[in-house]
Short mmCIF file of C-alpha atoms in Angstrom, two decimals:
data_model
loop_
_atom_site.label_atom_id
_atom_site.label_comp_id
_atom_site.label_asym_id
_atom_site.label_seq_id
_atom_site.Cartn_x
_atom_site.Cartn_y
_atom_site.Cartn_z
CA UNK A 20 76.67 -1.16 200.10
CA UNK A 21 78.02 -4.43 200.32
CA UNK A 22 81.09 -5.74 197.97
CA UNK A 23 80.60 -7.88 195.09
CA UNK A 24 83.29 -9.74 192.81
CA UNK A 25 83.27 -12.26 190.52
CA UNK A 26 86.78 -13.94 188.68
CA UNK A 27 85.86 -16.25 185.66
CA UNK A 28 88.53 -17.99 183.55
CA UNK A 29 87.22 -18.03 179.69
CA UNK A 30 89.88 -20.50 178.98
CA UNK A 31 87.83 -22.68 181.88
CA UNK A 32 90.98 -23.53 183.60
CA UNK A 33 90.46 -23.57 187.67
CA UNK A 34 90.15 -20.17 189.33
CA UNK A 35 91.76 -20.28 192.42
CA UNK A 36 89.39 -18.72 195.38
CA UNK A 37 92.28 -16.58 197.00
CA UNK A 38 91.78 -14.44 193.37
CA UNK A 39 88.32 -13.63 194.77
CA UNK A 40 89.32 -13.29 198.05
CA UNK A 41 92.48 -10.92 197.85
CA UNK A 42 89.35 -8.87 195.94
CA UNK A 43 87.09 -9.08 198.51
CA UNK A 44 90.42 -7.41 201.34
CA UNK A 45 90.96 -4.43 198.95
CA UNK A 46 87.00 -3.82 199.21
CA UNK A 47 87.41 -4.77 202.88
CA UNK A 48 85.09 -0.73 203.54
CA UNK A 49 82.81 -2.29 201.87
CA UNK A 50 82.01 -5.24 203.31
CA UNK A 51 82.69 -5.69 207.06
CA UNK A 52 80.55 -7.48 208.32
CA UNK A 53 81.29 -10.70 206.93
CA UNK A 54 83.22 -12.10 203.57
CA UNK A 55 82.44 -15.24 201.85
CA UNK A 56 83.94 -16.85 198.51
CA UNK A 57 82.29 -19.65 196.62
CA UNK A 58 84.10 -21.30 193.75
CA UNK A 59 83.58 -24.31 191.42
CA UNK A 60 86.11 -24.73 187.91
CA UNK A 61 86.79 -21.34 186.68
CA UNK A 62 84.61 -19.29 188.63
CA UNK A 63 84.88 -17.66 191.91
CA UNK A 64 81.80 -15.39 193.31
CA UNK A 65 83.02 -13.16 196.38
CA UNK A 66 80.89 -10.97 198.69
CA UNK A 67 81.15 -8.70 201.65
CA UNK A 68 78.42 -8.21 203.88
CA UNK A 69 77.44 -4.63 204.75
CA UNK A 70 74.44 -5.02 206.73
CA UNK A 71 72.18 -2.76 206.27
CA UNK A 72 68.34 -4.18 206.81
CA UNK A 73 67.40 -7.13 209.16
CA UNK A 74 67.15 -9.54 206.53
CA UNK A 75 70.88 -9.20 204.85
CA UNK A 76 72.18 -11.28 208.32
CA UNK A 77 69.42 -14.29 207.35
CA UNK A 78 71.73 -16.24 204.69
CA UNK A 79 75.35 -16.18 203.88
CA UNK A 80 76.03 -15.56 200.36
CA UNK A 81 77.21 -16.35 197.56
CA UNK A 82 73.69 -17.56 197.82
CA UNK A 83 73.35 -21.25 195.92
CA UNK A 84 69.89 -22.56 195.10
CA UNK A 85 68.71 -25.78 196.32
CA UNK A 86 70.02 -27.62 193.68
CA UNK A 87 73.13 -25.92 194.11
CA UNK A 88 73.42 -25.21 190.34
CA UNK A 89 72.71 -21.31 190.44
CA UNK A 90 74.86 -19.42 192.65
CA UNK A 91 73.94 -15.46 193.22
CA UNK A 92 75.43 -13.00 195.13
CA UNK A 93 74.00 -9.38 195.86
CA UNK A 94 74.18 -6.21 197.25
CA UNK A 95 71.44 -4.19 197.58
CA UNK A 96 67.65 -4.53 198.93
CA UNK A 97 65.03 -6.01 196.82
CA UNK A 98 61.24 -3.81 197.25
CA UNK A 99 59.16 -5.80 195.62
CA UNK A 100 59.17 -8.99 197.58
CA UNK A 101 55.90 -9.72 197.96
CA UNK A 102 55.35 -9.57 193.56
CA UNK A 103 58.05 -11.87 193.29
CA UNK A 104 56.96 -14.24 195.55
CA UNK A 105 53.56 -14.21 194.06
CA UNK A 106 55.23 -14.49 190.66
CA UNK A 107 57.38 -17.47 190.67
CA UNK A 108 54.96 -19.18 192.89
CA UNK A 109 58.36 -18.96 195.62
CA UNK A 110 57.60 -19.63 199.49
CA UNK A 111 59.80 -17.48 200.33
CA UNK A 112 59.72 -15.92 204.38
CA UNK A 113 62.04 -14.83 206.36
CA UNK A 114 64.66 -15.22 203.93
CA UNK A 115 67.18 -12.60 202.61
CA UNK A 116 67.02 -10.53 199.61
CA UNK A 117 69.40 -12.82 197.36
CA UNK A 118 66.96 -15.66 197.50
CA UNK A 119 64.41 -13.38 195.71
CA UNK A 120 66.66 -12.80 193.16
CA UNK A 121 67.79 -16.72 193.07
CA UNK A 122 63.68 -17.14 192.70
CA UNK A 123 63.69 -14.27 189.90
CA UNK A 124 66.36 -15.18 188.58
CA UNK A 125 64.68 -19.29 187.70
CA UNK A 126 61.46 -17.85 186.97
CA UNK A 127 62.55 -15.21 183.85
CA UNK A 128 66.30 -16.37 183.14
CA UNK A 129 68.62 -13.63 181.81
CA UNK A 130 65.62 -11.16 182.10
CA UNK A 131 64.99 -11.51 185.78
CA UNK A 132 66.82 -8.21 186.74
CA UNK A 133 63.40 -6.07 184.70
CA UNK A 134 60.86 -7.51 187.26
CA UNK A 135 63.18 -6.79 190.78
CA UNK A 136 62.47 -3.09 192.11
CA UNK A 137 65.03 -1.59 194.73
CA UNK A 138 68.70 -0.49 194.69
CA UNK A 139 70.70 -3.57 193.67
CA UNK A 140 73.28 -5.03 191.69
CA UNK A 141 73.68 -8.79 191.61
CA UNK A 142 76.14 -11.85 190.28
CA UNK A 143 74.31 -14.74 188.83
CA UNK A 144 76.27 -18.15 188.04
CA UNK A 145 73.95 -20.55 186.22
CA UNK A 146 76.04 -23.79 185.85
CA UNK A 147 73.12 -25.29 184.35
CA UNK A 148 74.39 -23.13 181.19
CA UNK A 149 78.05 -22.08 181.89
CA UNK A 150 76.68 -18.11 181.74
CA UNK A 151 77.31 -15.72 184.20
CA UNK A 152 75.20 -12.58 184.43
CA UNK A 153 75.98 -8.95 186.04
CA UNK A 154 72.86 -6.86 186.38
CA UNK A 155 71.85 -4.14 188.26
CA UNK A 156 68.88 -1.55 188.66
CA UNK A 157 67.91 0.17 185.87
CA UNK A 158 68.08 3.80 186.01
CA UNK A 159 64.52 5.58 186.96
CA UNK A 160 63.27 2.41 187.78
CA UNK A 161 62.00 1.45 191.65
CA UNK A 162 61.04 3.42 194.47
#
């Protein structure tokens, strides 16, 4: 399982990325394989890659959308690909896991975390709204 952290100043004061980052080196177990921070104002998204499946080594996250103005990070696998790709109307191949959930994610809002199946928890940053989200599987749901 990969490492996930997220540092967000209520007052909205800067957040400065070595916050995330000294975060990121204590969970250094969990996330070998690569570590990336992204942060903008008073948030800072960090994640460690533990590669597990073929397509976690596609995109380096924090994952941002093409507008750049939802930024997700994740750890975990995503099952149901194929249903959310058909959902959202998302062309979405080769591409990791976290851009499902980026697609999920603009498709049902707050809500998109119901429709994913698989073993996952995720950070969403929507700066389109100043809300970020921390969701993760729901028990006896998925595979």
């Amino acid at each position: 399982m990969s490492a996930l952290c997220a540092v967000f100043r209520r007052d909205r004061a800067a957040v400065d990325p070595g916050c995330a980052r000294a975060i990121l080196d204590a969970q250094r177990a969990r996330g070998p394989d690569a570590a990336n921070v992204w942060a903008e104002g008073a948030i800072a998204i960090g994640h460690g890659l533990f590669a597990t499946t073929a397509e976690d080594r596609l995109g380096a996250q924090p994952w941002k959308t093409s507008e750049g103005r939802v930024v997700v990070a994740l750890d975990g696998r995503i099952d149901n690909r194929e249903e959310i790709a058909a959902w959202t109307g998302a062309r979405l191949t080769e591409v990791p896991d976290v851009a499902f959930v980026a697609a999920a994610y603009e498709a049902w809002g707050a809500a998109f975390a119901e429709r994913l199946l698989g073993d996952f928890a995720a950070i969403v940053w929507d700066a389109r709204v100043g809300e970020l989200i921390v969701a993760r599987r729901r028990w006896g749901r998925g595979p």
